[in-house]
CSV table of C-alpha atoms in Angstrom, one decimal:
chain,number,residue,atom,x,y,z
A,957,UNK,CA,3.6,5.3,21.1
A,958,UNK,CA,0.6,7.2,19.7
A,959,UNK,CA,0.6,10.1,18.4
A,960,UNK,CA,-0.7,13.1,20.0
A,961,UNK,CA,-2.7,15.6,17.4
A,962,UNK,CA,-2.4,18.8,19.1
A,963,UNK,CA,-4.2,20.6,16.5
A,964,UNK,CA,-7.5,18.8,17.3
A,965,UNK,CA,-6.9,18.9,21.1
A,966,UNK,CA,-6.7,22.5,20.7
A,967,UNK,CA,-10.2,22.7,18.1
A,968,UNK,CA,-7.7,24.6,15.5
A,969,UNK,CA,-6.7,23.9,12.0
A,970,UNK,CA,-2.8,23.0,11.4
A,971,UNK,CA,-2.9,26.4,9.1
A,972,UNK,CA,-4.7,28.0,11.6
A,973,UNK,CA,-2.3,31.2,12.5
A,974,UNK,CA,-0.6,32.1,16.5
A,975,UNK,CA,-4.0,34.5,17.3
A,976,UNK,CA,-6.1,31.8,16.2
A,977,UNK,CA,-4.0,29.3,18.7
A,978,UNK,CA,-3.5,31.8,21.7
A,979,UNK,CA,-7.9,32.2,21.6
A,980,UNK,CA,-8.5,29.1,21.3
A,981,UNK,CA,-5.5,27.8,24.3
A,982,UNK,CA,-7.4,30.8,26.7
A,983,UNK,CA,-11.0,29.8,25.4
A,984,UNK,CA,-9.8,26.3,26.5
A,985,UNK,CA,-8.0,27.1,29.8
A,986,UNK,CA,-10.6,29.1,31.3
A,987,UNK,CA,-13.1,25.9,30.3
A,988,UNK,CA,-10.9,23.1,31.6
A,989,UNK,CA,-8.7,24.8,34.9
A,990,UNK,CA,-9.6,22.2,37.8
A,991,UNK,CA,-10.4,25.4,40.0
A,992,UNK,CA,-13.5,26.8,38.1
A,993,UNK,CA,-14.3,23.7,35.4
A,994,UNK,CA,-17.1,20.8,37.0
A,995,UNK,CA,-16.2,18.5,34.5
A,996,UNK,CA,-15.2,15.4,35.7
A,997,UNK,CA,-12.4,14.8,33.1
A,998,UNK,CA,-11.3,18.5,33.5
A,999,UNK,CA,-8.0,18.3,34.7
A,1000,UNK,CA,-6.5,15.9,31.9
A,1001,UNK,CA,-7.6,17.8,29.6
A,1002,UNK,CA,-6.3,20.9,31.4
A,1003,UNK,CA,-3.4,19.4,30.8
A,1004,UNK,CA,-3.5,18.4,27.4
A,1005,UNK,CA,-4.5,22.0,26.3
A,1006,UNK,CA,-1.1,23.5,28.1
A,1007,UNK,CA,1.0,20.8,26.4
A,1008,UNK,CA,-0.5,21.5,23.0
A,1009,UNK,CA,-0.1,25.4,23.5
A,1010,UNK,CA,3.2,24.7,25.0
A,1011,UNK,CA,4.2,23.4,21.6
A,1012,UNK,CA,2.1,24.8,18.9
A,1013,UNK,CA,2.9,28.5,20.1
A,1014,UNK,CA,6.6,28.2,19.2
A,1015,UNK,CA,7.4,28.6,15.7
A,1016,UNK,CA,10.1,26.8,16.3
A,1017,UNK,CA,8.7,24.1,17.7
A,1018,UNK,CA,5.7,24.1,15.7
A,1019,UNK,CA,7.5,23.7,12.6
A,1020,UNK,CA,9.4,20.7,14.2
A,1021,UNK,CA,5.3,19.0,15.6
A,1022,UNK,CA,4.3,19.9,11.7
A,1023,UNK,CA,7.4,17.6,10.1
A,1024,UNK,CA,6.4,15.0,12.5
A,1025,UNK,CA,2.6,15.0,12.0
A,1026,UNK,CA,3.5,14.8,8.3
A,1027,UNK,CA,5.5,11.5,9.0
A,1028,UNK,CA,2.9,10.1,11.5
A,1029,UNK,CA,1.7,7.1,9.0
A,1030,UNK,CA,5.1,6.5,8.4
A,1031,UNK,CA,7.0,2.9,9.2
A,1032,UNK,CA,10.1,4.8,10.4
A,1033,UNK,CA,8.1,7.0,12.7
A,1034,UNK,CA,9.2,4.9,15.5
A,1035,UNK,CA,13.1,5.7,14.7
A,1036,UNK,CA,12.1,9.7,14.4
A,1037,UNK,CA,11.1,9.5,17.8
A,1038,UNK,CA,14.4,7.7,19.0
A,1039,UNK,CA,16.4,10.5,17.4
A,1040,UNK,CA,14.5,13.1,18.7
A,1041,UNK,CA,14.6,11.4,22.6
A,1042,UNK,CA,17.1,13.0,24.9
A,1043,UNK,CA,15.9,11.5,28.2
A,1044,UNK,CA,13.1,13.0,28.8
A,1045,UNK,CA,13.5,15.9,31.3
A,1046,UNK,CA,10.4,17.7,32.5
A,1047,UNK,CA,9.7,21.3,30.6
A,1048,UNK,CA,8.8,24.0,33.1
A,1049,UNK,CA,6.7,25.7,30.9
A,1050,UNK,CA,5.3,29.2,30.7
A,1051,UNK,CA,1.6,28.0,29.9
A,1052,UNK,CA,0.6,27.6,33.3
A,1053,UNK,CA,3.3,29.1,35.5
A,1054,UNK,CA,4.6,26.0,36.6
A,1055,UNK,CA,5.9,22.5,35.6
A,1056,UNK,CA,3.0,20.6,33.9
A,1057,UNK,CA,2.8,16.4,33.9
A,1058,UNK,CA,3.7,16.5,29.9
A,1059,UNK,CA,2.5,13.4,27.6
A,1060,UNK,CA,5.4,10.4,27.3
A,1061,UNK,CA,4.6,11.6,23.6
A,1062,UNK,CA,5.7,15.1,24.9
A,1063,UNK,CA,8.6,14.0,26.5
A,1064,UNK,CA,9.9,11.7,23.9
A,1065,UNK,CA,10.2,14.8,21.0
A,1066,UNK,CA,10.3,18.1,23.1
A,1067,UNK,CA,10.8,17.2,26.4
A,1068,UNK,CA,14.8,18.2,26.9
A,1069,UNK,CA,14.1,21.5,25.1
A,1070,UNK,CA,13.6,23.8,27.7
A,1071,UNK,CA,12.3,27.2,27.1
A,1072,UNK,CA,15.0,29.6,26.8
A,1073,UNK,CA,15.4,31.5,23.8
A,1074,UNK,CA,17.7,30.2,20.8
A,1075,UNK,CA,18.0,27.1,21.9
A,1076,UNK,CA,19.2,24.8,19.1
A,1077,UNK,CA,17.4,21.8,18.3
A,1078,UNK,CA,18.5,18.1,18.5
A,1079,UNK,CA,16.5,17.6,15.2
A,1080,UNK,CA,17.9,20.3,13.7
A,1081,UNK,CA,21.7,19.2,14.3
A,1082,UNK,CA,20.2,15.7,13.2
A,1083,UNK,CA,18.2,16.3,10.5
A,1084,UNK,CA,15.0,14.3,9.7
A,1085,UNK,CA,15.0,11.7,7.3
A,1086,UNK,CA,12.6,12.2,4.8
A,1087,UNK,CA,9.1,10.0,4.4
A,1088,UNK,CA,9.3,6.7,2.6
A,1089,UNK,CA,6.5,6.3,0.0
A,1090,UNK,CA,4.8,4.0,-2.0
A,1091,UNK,CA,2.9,3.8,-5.1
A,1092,UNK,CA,1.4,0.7,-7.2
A,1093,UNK,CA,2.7,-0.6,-10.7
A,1094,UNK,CA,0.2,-2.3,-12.8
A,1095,UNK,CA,2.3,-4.8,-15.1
A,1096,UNK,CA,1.4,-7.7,-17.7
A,1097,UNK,CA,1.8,-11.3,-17.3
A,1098,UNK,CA,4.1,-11.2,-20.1
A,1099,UNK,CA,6.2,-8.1,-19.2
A,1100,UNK,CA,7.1,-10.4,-15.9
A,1101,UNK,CA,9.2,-12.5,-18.2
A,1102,UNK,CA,12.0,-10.4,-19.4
A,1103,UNK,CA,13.9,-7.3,-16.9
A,1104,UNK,CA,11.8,-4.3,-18.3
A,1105,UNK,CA,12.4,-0.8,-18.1
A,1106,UNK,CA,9.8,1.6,-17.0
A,1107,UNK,CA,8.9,5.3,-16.8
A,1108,UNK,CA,6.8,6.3,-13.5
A,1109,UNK,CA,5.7,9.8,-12.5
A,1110,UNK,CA,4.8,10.3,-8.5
A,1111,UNK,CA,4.4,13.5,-6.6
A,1112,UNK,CA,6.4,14.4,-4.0
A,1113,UNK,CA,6.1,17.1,-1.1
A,1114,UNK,CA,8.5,20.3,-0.8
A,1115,UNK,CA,9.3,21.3,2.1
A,1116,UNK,CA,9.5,25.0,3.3
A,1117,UNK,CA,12.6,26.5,5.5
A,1118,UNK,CA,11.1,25.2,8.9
A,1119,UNK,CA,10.2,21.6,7.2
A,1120,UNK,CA,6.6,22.3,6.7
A,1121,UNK,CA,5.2,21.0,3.6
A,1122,UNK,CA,4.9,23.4,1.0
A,1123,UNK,CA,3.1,21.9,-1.9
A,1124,UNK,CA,4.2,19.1,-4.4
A,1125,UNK,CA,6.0,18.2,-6.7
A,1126,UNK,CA,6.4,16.0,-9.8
A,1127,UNK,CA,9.0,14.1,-10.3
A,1128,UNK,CA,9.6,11.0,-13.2
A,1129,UNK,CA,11.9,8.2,-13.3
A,1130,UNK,CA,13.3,5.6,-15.7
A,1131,UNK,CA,13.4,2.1,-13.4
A,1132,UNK,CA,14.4,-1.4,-14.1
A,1133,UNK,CA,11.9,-4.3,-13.4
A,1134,UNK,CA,13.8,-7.8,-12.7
A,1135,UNK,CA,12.5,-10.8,-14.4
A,1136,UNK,CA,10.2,-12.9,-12.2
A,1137,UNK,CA,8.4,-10.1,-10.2
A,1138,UNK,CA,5.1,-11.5,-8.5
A,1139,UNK,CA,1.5,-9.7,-7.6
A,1140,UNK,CA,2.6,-7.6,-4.2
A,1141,UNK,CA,6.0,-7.6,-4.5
A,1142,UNK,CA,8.2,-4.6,-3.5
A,1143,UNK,CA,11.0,-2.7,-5.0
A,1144,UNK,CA,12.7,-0.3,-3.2
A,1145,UNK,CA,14.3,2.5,-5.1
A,1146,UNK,CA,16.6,3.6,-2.8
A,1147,UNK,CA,16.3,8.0,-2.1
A,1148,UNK,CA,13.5,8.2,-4.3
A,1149,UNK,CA,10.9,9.1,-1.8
A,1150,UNK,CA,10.2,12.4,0.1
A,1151,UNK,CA,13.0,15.1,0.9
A,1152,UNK,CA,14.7,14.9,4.3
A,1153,UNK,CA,14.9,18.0,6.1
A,1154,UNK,CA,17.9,19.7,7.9
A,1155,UNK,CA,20.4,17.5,6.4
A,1156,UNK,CA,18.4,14.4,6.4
A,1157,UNK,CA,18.7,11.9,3.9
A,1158,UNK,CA,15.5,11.4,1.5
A,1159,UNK,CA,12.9,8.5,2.0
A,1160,UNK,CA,12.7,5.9,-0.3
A,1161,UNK,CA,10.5,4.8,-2.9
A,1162,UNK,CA,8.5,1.3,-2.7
A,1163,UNK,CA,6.8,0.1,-6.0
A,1164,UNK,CA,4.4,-2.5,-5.0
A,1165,UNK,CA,3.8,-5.2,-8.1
A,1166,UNK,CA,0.1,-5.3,-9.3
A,1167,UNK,CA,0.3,-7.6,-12.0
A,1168,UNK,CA,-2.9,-7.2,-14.6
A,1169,UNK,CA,-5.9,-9.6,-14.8
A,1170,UNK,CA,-5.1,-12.0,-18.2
A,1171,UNK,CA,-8.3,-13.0,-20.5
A,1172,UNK,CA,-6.6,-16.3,-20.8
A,1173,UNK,CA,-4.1,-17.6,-18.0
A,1174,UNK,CA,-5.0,-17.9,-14.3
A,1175,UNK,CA,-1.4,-17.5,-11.9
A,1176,UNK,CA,-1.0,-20.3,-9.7
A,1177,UNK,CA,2.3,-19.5,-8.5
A,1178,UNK,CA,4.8,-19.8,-10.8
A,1179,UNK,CA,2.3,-22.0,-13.2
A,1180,UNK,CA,-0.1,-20.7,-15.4
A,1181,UNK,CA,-3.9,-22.3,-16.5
A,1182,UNK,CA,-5.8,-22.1,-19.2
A,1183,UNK,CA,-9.1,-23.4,-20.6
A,1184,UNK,CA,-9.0,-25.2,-23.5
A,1185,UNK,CA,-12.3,-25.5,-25.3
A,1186,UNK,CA,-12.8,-28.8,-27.3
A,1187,UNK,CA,-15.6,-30.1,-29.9
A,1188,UNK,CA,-17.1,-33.6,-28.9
A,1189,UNK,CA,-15.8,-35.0,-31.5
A,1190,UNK,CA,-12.2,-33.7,-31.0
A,1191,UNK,CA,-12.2,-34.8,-27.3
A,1192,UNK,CA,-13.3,-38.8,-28.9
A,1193,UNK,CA,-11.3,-38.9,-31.6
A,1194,UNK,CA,-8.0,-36.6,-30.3
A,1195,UNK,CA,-6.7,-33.8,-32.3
A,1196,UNK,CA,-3.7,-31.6,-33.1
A,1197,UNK,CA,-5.1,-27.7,-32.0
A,1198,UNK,CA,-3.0,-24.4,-31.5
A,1199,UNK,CA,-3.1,-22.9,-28.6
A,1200,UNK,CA,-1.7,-20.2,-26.7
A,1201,UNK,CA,1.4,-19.4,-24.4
A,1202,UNK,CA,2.6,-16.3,-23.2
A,1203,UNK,CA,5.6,-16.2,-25.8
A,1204,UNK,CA,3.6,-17.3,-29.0
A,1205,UNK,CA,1.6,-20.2,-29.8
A,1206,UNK,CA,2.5,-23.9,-30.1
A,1207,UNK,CA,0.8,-27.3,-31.2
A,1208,UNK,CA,-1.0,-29.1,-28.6
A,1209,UNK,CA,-1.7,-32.7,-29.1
A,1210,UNK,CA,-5.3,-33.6,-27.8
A,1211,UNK,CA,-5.4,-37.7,-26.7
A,1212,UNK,CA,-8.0,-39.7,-27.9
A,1213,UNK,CA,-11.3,-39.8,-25.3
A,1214,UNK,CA,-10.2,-36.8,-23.2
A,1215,UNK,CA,-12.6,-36.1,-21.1
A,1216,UNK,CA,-13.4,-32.4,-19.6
A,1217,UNK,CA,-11.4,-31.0,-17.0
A,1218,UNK,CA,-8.2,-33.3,-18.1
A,1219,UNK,CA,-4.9,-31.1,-17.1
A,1220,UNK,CA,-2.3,-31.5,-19.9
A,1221,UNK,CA,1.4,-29.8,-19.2
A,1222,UNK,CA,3.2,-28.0,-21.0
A,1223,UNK,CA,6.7,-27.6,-19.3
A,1224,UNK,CA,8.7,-24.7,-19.5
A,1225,UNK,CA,5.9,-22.3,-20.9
A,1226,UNK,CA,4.7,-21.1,-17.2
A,1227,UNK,CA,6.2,-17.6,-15.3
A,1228,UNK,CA,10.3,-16.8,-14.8
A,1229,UNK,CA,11.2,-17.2,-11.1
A,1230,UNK,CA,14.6,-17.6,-9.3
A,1231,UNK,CA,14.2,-21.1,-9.4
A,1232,UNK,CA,13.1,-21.6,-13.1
A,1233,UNK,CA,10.3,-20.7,-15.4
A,1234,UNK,CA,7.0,-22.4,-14.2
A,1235,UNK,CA,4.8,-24.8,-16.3
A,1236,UNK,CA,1.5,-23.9,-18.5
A,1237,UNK,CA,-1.3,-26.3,-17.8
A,1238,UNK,CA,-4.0,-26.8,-20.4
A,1239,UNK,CA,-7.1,-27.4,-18.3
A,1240,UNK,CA,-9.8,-29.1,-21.3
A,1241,UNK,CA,-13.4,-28.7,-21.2
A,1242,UNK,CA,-15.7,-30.0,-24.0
A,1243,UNK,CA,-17.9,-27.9,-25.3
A,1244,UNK,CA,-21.5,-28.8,-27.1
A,1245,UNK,CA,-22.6,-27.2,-30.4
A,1246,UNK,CA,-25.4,-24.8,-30.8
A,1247,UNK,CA,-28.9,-26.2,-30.2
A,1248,UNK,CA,-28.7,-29.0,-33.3
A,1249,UNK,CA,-31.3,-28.8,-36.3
A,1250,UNK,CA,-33.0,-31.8,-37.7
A,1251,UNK,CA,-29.9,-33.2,-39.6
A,1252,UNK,CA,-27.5,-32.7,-37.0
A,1253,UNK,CA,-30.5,-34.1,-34.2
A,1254,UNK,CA,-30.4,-37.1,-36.5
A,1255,UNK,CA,-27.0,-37.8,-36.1
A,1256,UNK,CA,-26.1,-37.5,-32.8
A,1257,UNK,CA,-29.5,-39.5,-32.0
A,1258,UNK,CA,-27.2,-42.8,-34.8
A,1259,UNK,CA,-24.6,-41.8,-32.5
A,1260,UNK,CA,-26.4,-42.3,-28.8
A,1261,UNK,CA,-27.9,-46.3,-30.4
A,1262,UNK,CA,-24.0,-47.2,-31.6
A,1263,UNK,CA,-21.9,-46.0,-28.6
A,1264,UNK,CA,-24.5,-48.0,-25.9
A,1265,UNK,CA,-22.7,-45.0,-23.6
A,1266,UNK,CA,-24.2,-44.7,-20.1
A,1267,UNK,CA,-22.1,-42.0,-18.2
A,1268,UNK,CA,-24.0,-42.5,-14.8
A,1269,UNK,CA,-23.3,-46.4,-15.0
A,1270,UNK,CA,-20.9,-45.6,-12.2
A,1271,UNK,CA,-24.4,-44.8,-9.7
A,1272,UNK,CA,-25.5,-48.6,-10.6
């Protein structure tokens, strides 16, 4: 259902105080009524000026539209409206004098409350469960391998006596980060979001995984990549080079006439999952010298008579 922003219908701010909103509604009213306006959309938004003034005149009420256009963006608005729903009964309000066609929006929060004085509130016997929220936690490649334990400080908004915000707050954790976390992932610390208001319980808190760019290893699932830089002469002849992994460095054994972009694995050196610890693949690419001088021009020109090496042969 959408939501219905009755501070905008009625040109106010939402701090804007109940002299600002009673000029405005009769500013409005005299503009819109369907027996003096010549608008052609007149009489809808007639309407939608009573049921905003209907609401937003109340302080009582008011408070309760502010709570809910605080929690507007929020995935559990959908349950707030169920627990506000009482089925929906027409208000005969004292905007206009009579009963007004109200909003389903209308109906769906306010519409069973009827306008005698000290009425108690379903959401008040209820409460409101406070808004879930969400903040990102930028993490190494190598801090995914091992349950780490991290401090985060968020904000968090207070709420006054009627459940309008009130300001912020800040408020600092110590929480655990399992083994194995991917980029996106989402852990749900339970409570740890915004406070719930008339005996509501608190939102919760959803840390959403960034994991850090690494100068070395690409992520391809639960493998890792990285480039390994050889000489000419290393790739021809093979070699024994060191090389790194995300837990220290190891010996990597380079076979004889390797040839660039050759994939060598090394098992067991990749990213922790549930299902095991990925692989580390060692992508090669041979790399030329600097531009040669006459000595070194000399040699590789020996080199290029010897070999009788054509690498196109394959276009013949």
């Amino acid at each position: 259902m959408e939501f219905k922003d009755y501070y905008a219908v009625m040109g106010v701010e939402p701090t804007a105080p109940l002299k600002e909103i009673k000029t405005a509604y009769r500013r409005l009213a005299r503009r819109y009524h369907p027996d003096v306006s010549s608008e052609a959309d007149a009489e809808s938004k007639f309407k939608e000026v009573a049921e905003a003034y209907e609401v937003l005149k109340d302080t009582e009420r008011r408070a309760e539209y502010d709570e809910l256009r605080l929690h507007r963006n929020d995935p559990h608005f959908g349950q707030r409206q169920a627990a506000y729903n009482t089925g929906g009964q027409q208000w005969h309000s004292s905007a206009g004098g009579g009963a007004h066609d109200f909003s389903d929006f209308f109906e769906s929060f306010f519409g069973n409350r009827g306008a005698a004085a000290g009425h108690t509130s379903h959401r008040a016997s209820q409460g409101v469960r406070g808004q879930d929220l969400e903040m990102e936690l930028p993490i190494f490649l190598e801090e995914t391998l091992a349950e780490q334990t991290r401090s985060i400080s968020y904000k968090i908004p207070t709420l006054d006596a009627s459940g309008r915000v009130g300001g912020e707050t800040s408020k600092t954790l110590k929480v655990k980060i399992p083994a194995g976390v991917g980029d996106g992932e989402r852990i749900r610390l339970k409570g740890q979001g915004a406070p719930g208001f008339a005996g509501g319980a608190n939102g919760d808190l959803f840390l959403v995984i960034r994991i850090a760019p690494h100068p070395l290893f690409d992520v391809d699932g639960q493998n890792l990549q990285i480039v390994v830089p050889l000489a000419p002469w290393e790739a021809a002849l093979g070699a024994s080079i060191e090389m790194p992994t995300l837990t220290g460095k190891i010996t990597l054994t380079i076979p004889a006439g390797s040839q660039t972009g050759q994939r060598l694995r090394i098992k067991g050196k990749g990213l922790v999952s549930k299902k095991g610890t990925g692989d580390l693949y060692a992508v090669l690419k041979v790399m030329m010298p600097p531009k040669p001088d006459e000595k070194m021009r000399a040699l590789w020109q020996q080199l290029s008579e010897q070999a009788a090496f054509n690498p196109r042969a394959g276009w013949e």
